[in-house]
Amino acid sequence: MPVKAILWDVDGVLAETERDGHRVAFNRAFEAHGLSWRWSVEHYGELLAVTGGRERLMHDMRNRADAPQVADERDKLARALHKAKNQFYAELVRTQGLPLREGVQSLLQACRKRGLRMAVTTTTSRSNLDALMHHHFGADWATGFDAVVCGEDVAQKKPDPDVYLQALKQLDLGPLETLAIEDSPGGVAAARAAHVPVVVTRSIYFANATLDGAVAIGPGLGQRQGWRPALPDPDAPGPVTLDDLIDWHQRMELTSQFG
Ligand code: XBP
């Protein structure tokens, strides 16, 4: 079955947004609220097991003696911190950039050139997605995608398949006519639960995570070395191409225990 659409995750796939973006913005929000909490690079890596910034905060507060003990108050604080974090995140993207990962731009261009449809399948907030995409592709970035599904659009965030099911519905495609690009165990689980084949580009935080069920897994779209299944010409310079993705999709050998 030919691939008719590429479904892009955002955080960790389009850009390394977590360590130098969301984490830093959370810390600025804590500071702005007069809280002494700071999330280290390592601690944030552990917290990424929880998808969703507000949900991540609620999870972390359960282990903090100085967090509000009354559920309503804790919820209110999490909402205020998350709102502030998103504003700091947008400011960070505007001022510092958060570059696209290598190989992303060329693959986006190849999809457009060949008329392959594309969707954004993320469970981050719409404002964060917009900040990143606006910065890299301009105010009308969304016109380059046939479907855009974000955190606000889903009943449950990843690893729930809702985000993928909604994208398939909007595209009016079956799962096997699409190919997702993901970086995290939760993202792979979401795609697989929707029967969407998935290619994994490992990101900083999930460099060593065990990821099952991908059609291919490798260190990033910017390089040809280190992929399983191996790419032809792995020593050639240049990124993973659209033809490589199409080839993996056609072969559809599910990897297992590529940890
Ligand atoms: C990424 C997330 C998000 C971001 C922060 O989702 O888990 O929570 O870390 O964004 P995905 P918000 O699995 O789609 O990459 O604060 O907007 O939640």
mmCIF file of C-alpha atoms and ligand atoms in Angstrom:
data_model
loop_
_atom_site.group_PDB
_atom_site.id
_atom_site.type_symbol
_atom_site.label_atom_id
_atom_site.label_comp_id
_atom_site.label_asym_id
_atom_site.label_seq_id
_atom_site.Cartn_x
_atom_site.Cartn_y
_atom_site.Cartn_z
ATOM 1 C CA MET A 1 0.000 0.000 0.000
ATOM 2 C CA PRO A 2 1.568 3.352 -0.981
ATOM 3 C CA VAL A 3 2.216 6.055 1.602
ATOM 4 C CA LYS A 4 -0.155 8.960 1.080
ATOM 5 C CA ALA A 5 0.659 11.072 4.130
ATOM 6 C CA ILE A 6 3.464 11.712 6.599
ATOM 7 C CA LEU A 7 2.322 12.405 10.171
ATOM 8 C CA TRP A 8 4.764 14.568 12.109
ATOM 9 C CA ASP A 9 5.215 14.611 15.851
ATOM 10 C CA VAL A 10 6.651 17.949 17.023
ATOM 11 C CA ASP A 11 8.583 17.958 20.318
ATOM 12 C CA GLY A 12 11.775 15.960 19.818
ATOM 13 C CA VAL A 13 11.078 15.287 16.113
ATOM 14 C CA LEU A 14 10.864 18.683 14.407
ATOM 15 C CA ALA A 15 13.115 20.299 17.035
ATOM 16 C CA GLU A 16 14.759 19.451 20.359
ATOM 17 C CA THR A 17 12.226 21.532 22.252
ATOM 18 C CA GLU A 18 12.156 19.793 25.609
ATOM 19 C CA ARG A 19 15.537 20.339 27.306
ATOM 20 C CA ASP A 20 16.244 23.875 26.102
ATOM 21 C CA GLY A 21 12.666 25.006 25.508
ATOM 22 C CA HIS A 22 9.873 23.656 27.687
ATOM 23 C CA ARG A 23 12.160 22.817 30.641
ATOM 24 C CA VAL A 24 13.746 26.267 30.702
ATOM 25 C CA ALA A 25 10.313 27.897 30.339
ATOM 26 C CA PHE A 26 8.946 25.855 33.270
ATOM 27 C CA ASN A 27 11.853 27.048 35.422
ATOM 28 C CA ARG A 28 11.173 30.674 34.442
ATOM 29 C CA ALA A 29 7.513 30.195 35.365
ATOM 30 C CA PHE A 30 8.499 28.799 38.796
ATOM 31 C CA GLU A 31 10.766 31.788 39.340
ATOM 32 C CA ALA A 32 8.108 34.276 38.228
ATOM 33 C CA HIS A 33 5.704 32.713 40.746
ATOM 34 C CA GLY A 34 8.263 33.036 43.557
ATOM 35 C CA LEU A 35 8.762 29.285 43.778
ATOM 36 C CA SER A 36 12.182 27.779 44.449
ATOM 37 C CA TRP A 37 11.397 24.722 42.303
ATOM 38 C CA ARG A 38 13.809 24.149 39.414
ATOM 39 C CA TRP A 39 13.756 21.180 37.062
ATOM 40 C CA SER A 40 17.240 19.891 36.225
ATOM 41 C CA VAL A 41 17.986 18.343 32.841
ATOM 42 C CA GLU A 42 17.993 14.923 34.485
ATOM 43 C CA HIS A 43 14.797 15.350 36.510
ATOM 44 C CA TYR A 44 12.948 16.707 33.469
ATOM 45 C CA GLY A 45 13.977 13.560 31.590
ATOM 46 C CA GLU A 46 12.221 11.477 34.235
ATOM 47 C CA LEU A 47 9.164 13.733 34.128
ATOM 48 C CA LEU A 48 8.821 13.248 30.373
ATOM 49 C CA ALA A 49 7.260 9.885 31.145
ATOM 50 C CA VAL A 50 4.150 12.018 31.757
ATOM 51 C CA THR A 51 2.798 13.570 28.534
ATOM 52 C CA GLY A 52 1.407 17.100 28.737
ATOM 53 C CA GLY A 53 2.996 20.038 30.514
ATOM 54 C CA ARG A 54 0.169 20.611 33.004
ATOM 55 C CA GLU A 55 -0.124 16.897 33.721
ATOM 56 C CA ARG A 56 3.669 16.784 34.236
ATOM 57 C CA LEU A 57 3.421 19.600 36.766
ATOM 58 C CA MET A 58 0.580 17.905 38.644
ATOM 59 C CA HIS A 59 2.649 14.734 38.776
ATOM 60 C CA ASP A 60 5.720 16.547 40.116
ATOM 61 C CA MET A 61 3.699 18.438 42.732
ATOM 62 C CA ARG A 62 2.587 15.153 44.281
ATOM 63 C CA ASN A 63 6.188 14.673 45.448
ATOM 64 C CA ARG A 64 6.710 18.226 46.754
ATOM 65 C CA ALA A 65 5.995 18.947 50.395
ATOM 66 C CA ASP A 66 5.673 22.676 49.635
ATOM 67 C CA ALA A 67 3.050 22.183 46.914
ATOM 68 C CA PRO A 68 -0.576 22.993 47.824
ATOM 69 C CA GLN A 69 -2.128 20.054 49.638
ATOM 70 C CA VAL A 70 -5.719 20.838 48.634
ATOM 71 C CA ALA A 71 -6.508 19.381 45.197
ATOM 72 C CA ASP A 72 -8.338 22.478 43.914
ATOM 73 C CA GLU A 73 -5.472 24.787 44.886
ATOM 74 C CA ARG A 74 -2.916 22.507 43.340
ATOM 75 C CA ASP A 75 -4.920 22.376 40.133
ATOM 76 C CA LYS A 76 -5.225 26.169 40.077
ATOM 77 C CA LEU A 77 -1.478 26.598 40.585
ATOM 78 C CA ALA A 78 -0.689 24.048 37.856
ATOM 79 C CA ARG A 79 -2.927 25.912 35.399
ATOM 80 C CA ALA A 80 -1.317 29.279 36.241
ATOM 81 C CA LEU A 81 2.217 27.881 35.993
ATOM 82 C CA HIS A 82 1.447 26.098 32.749
ATOM 83 C CA LYS A 83 0.006 29.261 31.207
ATOM 84 C CA ALA A 84 3.095 31.218 32.256
ATOM 85 C CA LYS A 85 5.351 28.436 30.985
ATOM 86 C CA ASN A 86 3.726 28.559 27.554
ATOM 87 C CA GLN A 87 4.263 32.327 27.393
ATOM 88 C CA PHE A 88 7.929 31.933 28.349
ATOM 89 C CA TYR A 89 8.236 29.122 25.794
ATOM 90 C CA ALA A 90 6.867 31.324 22.992
ATOM 91 C CA GLU A 91 9.276 34.083 24.021
ATOM 92 C CA LEU A 92 12.195 31.619 24.025
ATOM 93 C CA VAL A 93 11.300 30.381 20.550
ATOM 94 C CA ARG A 94 11.054 33.972 19.292
ATOM 95 C CA THR A 95 14.320 35.104 20.860
ATOM 96 C CA GLN A 96 16.516 31.994 20.747
ATOM 97 C CA GLY A 97 15.005 30.019 17.927
ATOM 98 C CA LEU A 98 15.115 26.309 18.842
ATOM 99 C CA PRO A 99 16.451 25.121 15.470
ATOM 100 C CA LEU A 100 14.780 22.457 13.371
ATOM 101 C CA ARG A 101 16.549 19.117 13.622
ATOM 102 C CA GLU A 102 18.778 18.188 10.721
ATOM 103 C CA GLY A 103 16.987 16.499 7.860
ATOM 104 C CA VAL A 104 13.562 17.901 8.760
ATOM 105 C CA GLN A 105 13.512 20.793 6.305
ATOM 106 C CA SER A 106 14.646 18.664 3.350
ATOM 107 C CA LEU A 107 12.025 16.008 4.087
ATOM 108 C CA LEU A 108 9.246 18.590 4.388
ATOM 109 C CA GLN A 109 10.314 20.065 1.050
ATOM 110 C CA ALA A 110 10.469 16.633 -0.599
ATOM 111 C CA CYS A 111 6.930 15.821 0.591
ATOM 112 C CA ARG A 112 5.623 19.116 -0.801
ATOM 113 C CA LYS A 113 7.436 18.671 -4.099
ATOM 114 C CA ARG A 114 5.970 15.203 -4.537
ATOM 115 C CA GLY A 115 2.496 16.161 -3.399
ATOM 116 C CA LEU A 116 2.563 13.831 -0.409
ATOM 117 C CA ARG A 117 0.099 15.016 2.211
ATOM 118 C CA MET A 118 1.273 15.942 5.708
ATOM 119 C CA ALA A 119 -0.252 16.261 9.142
ATOM 120 C CA VAL A 120 0.933 17.467 12.539
ATOM 121 C CA THR A 121 0.152 14.929 15.235
ATOM 122 C CA THR A 122 1.178 16.329 18.585
ATOM 123 C CA THR A 123 -0.363 16.545 22.019
ATOM 124 C CA THR A 124 1.463 19.731 22.923
ATOM 125 C CA SER A 125 -0.650 22.898 23.318
ATOM 126 C CA ARG A 126 -1.691 24.726 20.151
ATOM 127 C CA SER A 127 0.060 27.937 21.289
ATOM 128 C CA ASN A 128 3.391 26.115 21.620
ATOM 129 C CA LEU A 129 3.008 24.481 18.235
ATOM 130 C CA ASP A 130 2.105 27.815 16.679
ATOM 131 C CA ALA A 131 5.099 29.565 18.284
ATOM 132 C CA LEU A 132 7.544 27.003 16.886
ATOM 133 C CA MET A 133 5.990 26.711 13.429
ATOM 134 C CA HIS A 134 5.443 30.453 13.018
ATOM 135 C CA HIS A 135 9.094 31.038 13.853
ATOM 136 C CA HIS A 136 10.327 28.543 11.268
ATOM 137 C CA PHE A 137 7.717 28.680 8.513
ATOM 138 C CA GLY A 138 5.889 31.990 8.899
ATOM 139 C CA ALA A 139 2.411 32.987 10.015
ATOM 140 C CA ASP A 140 0.634 30.831 7.415
ATOM 141 C CA TRP A 141 2.564 27.667 8.291
ATOM 142 C CA ALA A 142 -0.630 25.630 8.775
ATOM 143 C CA THR A 143 -1.513 25.922 5.074
ATOM 144 C CA GLY A 144 1.374 23.516 4.433
ATOM 145 C CA PHE A 145 -0.422 20.747 6.346
ATOM 146 C CA ASP A 146 -3.615 18.863 5.541
ATOM 147 C CA ALA A 147 -4.418 18.234 9.202
ATOM 148 C CA VAL A 148 -3.160 19.708 12.465
ATOM 149 C CA VAL A 149 -4.096 17.915 15.683
ATOM 150 C CA CYS A 150 -2.889 19.249 19.070
ATOM 151 C CA GLY A 151 -3.361 18.717 22.784
ATOM 152 C CA GLU A 152 -6.603 20.738 22.949
ATOM 153 C CA ASP A 153 -8.188 18.571 20.234
ATOM 154 C CA VAL A 154 -7.862 15.241 22.007
ATOM 155 C CA ALA A 155 -9.704 13.662 24.915
ATOM 156 C CA GLN A 156 -6.529 11.854 26.011
ATOM 157 C CA LYS A 157 -2.930 12.725 25.215
ATOM 158 C CA LYS A 158 -0.302 10.259 23.944
ATOM 159 C CA PRO A 159 0.167 7.319 24.490
ATOM 160 C CA ASP A 160 -3.574 7.300 23.790
ATOM 161 C CA PRO A 161 -4.122 6.904 20.005
ATOM 162 C CA ASP A 162 -6.724 9.713 19.835
ATOM 163 C CA VAL A 163 -4.353 12.197 18.154
ATOM 164 C CA TYR A 164 -3.625 9.703 15.359
ATOM 165 C CA LEU A 165 -7.234 8.586 14.999
ATOM 166 C CA GLN A 166 -8.316 12.195 14.573
ATOM 167 C CA ALA A 167 -5.626 12.910 11.998
ATOM 168 C CA LEU A 168 -6.618 9.813 9.987
ATOM 169 C CA LYS A 169 -10.238 10.930 10.085
ATOM 170 C CA GLN A 170 -9.374 14.435 8.890
ATOM 171 C CA LEU A 171 -7.184 13.053 6.116
ATOM 172 C CA ASP A 172 -9.766 10.365 5.284
ATOM 173 C CA LEU A 173 -6.987 7.765 5.095
ATOM 174 C CA GLY A 174 -6.496 4.316 6.542
ATOM 175 C CA PRO A 175 -3.564 3.905 8.964
ATOM 176 C CA LEU A 176 -1.491 1.841 6.545
ATOM 177 C CA GLU A 177 -1.643 4.669 3.998
ATOM 178 C CA THR A 178 0.288 6.871 6.414
ATOM 179 C CA LEU A 179 3.648 6.940 8.156
ATOM 180 C CA ALA A 180 4.300 8.664 11.473
ATOM 181 C CA ILE A 181 7.619 10.102 12.654
ATOM 182 C CA GLU A 182 8.062 9.915 16.421
ATOM 183 C CA ASP A 183 10.804 10.027 19.048
ATOM 184 C CA SER A 184 9.322 8.816 22.324
ATOM 185 C CA PRO A 185 7.887 5.578 23.736
ATOM 186 C CA GLY A 186 4.553 7.358 24.310
ATOM 187 C CA GLY A 187 4.469 8.635 20.745
ATOM 188 C CA VAL A 188 5.300 5.226 19.272
ATOM 189 C CA ALA A 189 2.670 3.593 21.473
ATOM 190 C CA ALA A 190 0.046 6.131 20.327
ATOM 191 C CA ALA A 191 0.811 5.534 16.650
ATOM 192 C CA ARG A 192 0.892 1.769 17.030
ATOM 193 C CA ALA A 193 -2.389 1.727 18.940
ATOM 194 C CA ALA A 194 -3.925 3.475 15.902
ATOM 195 C CA HIS A 195 -2.182 0.908 13.602
ATOM 196 C CA VAL A 196 -0.102 3.693 12.049
ATOM 197 C CA PRO A 197 3.393 2.543 10.961
ATOM 198 C CA VAL A 198 6.055 4.645 12.641
ATOM 199 C CA VAL A 199 9.663 5.660 12.026
ATOM 200 C CA VAL A 200 11.625 6.679 15.126
ATOM 201 C CA THR A 201 14.179 9.494 15.090
ATOM 202 C CA ARG A 202 15.787 9.291 18.486
ATOM 203 C CA SER A 203 15.899 12.553 20.439
ATOM 204 C CA ILE A 204 18.171 13.658 23.286
ATOM 205 C CA TYR A 205 15.860 12.450 26.032
ATOM 206 C CA PHE A 206 14.945 9.123 24.445
ATOM 207 C CA ALA A 207 18.385 8.237 23.058
ATOM 208 C CA ASN A 208 18.428 4.920 24.900
ATOM 209 C CA ALA A 209 14.755 4.206 25.430
ATOM 210 C CA THR A 210 13.396 0.819 24.442
ATOM 211 C CA LEU A 211 11.026 1.344 21.540
ATOM 212 C CA ASP A 212 9.046 -1.521 20.080
ATOM 213 C CA GLY A 213 7.151 -1.863 16.857
ATOM 214 C CA ALA A 214 8.755 0.808 14.657
ATOM 215 C CA VAL A 215 9.294 0.129 10.943
ATOM 216 C CA ALA A 216 12.683 1.833 11.308
ATOM 217 C CA ILE A 217 14.672 3.457 14.080
ATOM 218 C CA GLY A 218 17.718 5.674 13.926
ATOM 219 C CA PRO A 219 19.627 8.592 15.402
ATOM 220 C CA GLY A 220 17.947 11.356 13.387
ATOM 221 C CA LEU A 221 16.764 12.272 9.895
ATOM 222 C CA GLY A 222 19.971 14.226 9.278
ATOM 223 C CA GLN A 223 22.221 11.202 8.923
ATOM 224 C CA ARG A 224 22.154 7.908 7.032
ATOM 225 C CA GLN A 225 24.298 5.951 9.459
ATOM 226 C CA GLY A 226 22.987 4.038 12.445
ATOM 227 C CA TRP A 227 19.524 3.121 11.129
ATOM 228 C CA ARG A 228 17.819 -0.216 11.523
ATOM 229 C CA PRO A 229 16.943 -1.535 9.002
ATOM 230 C CA ALA A 230 20.163 -0.145 7.511
ATOM 231 C CA LEU A 231 19.844 2.393 4.727
ATOM 232 C CA PRO A 232 21.458 1.854 1.337
ATOM 233 C CA ASP A 233 24.658 3.934 1.118
ATOM 234 C CA PRO A 234 24.902 4.504 4.862
ATOM 235 C CA ASP A 235 28.288 6.162 4.409
ATOM 236 C CA ALA A 236 26.995 8.665 1.879
ATOM 237 C CA PRO A 237 26.630 12.209 3.151
ATOM 238 C CA GLY A 238 23.152 13.671 3.346
ATOM 239 C CA PRO A 239 19.923 13.032 5.169
ATOM 240 C CA VAL A 240 17.307 10.299 5.161
ATOM 241 C CA THR A 241 15.196 10.867 2.045
ATOM 242 C CA LEU A 242 11.520 10.497 1.259
ATOM 243 C CA ASP A 243 12.395 7.461 -0.860
ATOM 244 C CA ASP A 244 14.035 5.871 2.190
ATOM 245 C CA LEU A 245 10.828 6.379 4.199
ATOM 246 C CA ILE A 246 8.713 4.988 1.371
ATOM 247 C CA ASP A 247 11.008 1.978 1.150
ATOM 248 C CA TRP A 248 10.769 1.273 4.905
ATOM 249 C CA HIS A 249 7.014 1.626 4.711
ATOM 250 C CA GLN A 250 6.800 -0.839 1.846
ATOM 251 C CA ARG A 251 8.979 -3.362 3.623
ATOM 252 C CA MET A 252 7.129 -2.765 6.886
ATOM 253 C CA GLU A 253 9.304 -5.064 8.955
ATOM 254 C CA LEU A 254 8.338 -4.302 12.479
ATOM 255 C CA THR A 255 11.383 -3.914 14.650
ATOM 256 C CA SER A 256 11.256 -5.250 18.142
ATOM 257 C CA GLN A 257 13.256 -4.517 21.256
ATOM 258 C CA PHE A 258 15.425 -1.941 19.488
ATOM 259 C CA GLY A 259 16.498 -0.541 22.819
HETATM 260 C C1 XBP B 1 4.851 16.609 23.953
HETATM 261 C C2 XBP B 1 4.532 16.813 25.347
HETATM 262 C C3 XBP B 1 4.217 18.160 25.758
HETATM 263 C C4 XBP B 1 5.383 19.123 25.828
HETATM 264 C C5 XBP B 1 4.953 20.378 26.525
HETATM 265 O O1 XBP B 1 3.820 15.898 23.378
HETATM 266 O O2 XBP B 1 4.512 15.915 26.130
HETATM 267 O O3 XBP B 1 3.697 18.062 27.036
HETATM 268 O O4 XBP B 1 6.415 18.562 26.586
HETATM 269 O O5 XBP B 1 3.849 20.940 25.919
HETATM 270 P P1 XBP B 1 4.081 14.886 22.158
HETATM 271 P P2 XBP B 1 2.574 21.400 26.745
HETATM 272 O O6 XBP B 1 4.032 13.530 22.731
HETATM 273 O O7 XBP B 1 2.989 15.145 21.198
HETATM 274 O O8 XBP B 1 5.447 15.150 21.588
HETATM 275 O O9 XBP B 1 3.058 22.160 27.922
HETATM 276 O O10 XBP B 1 1.816 22.235 25.767
HETATM 277 O O11 XBP B 1 1.812 20.176 27.147
#
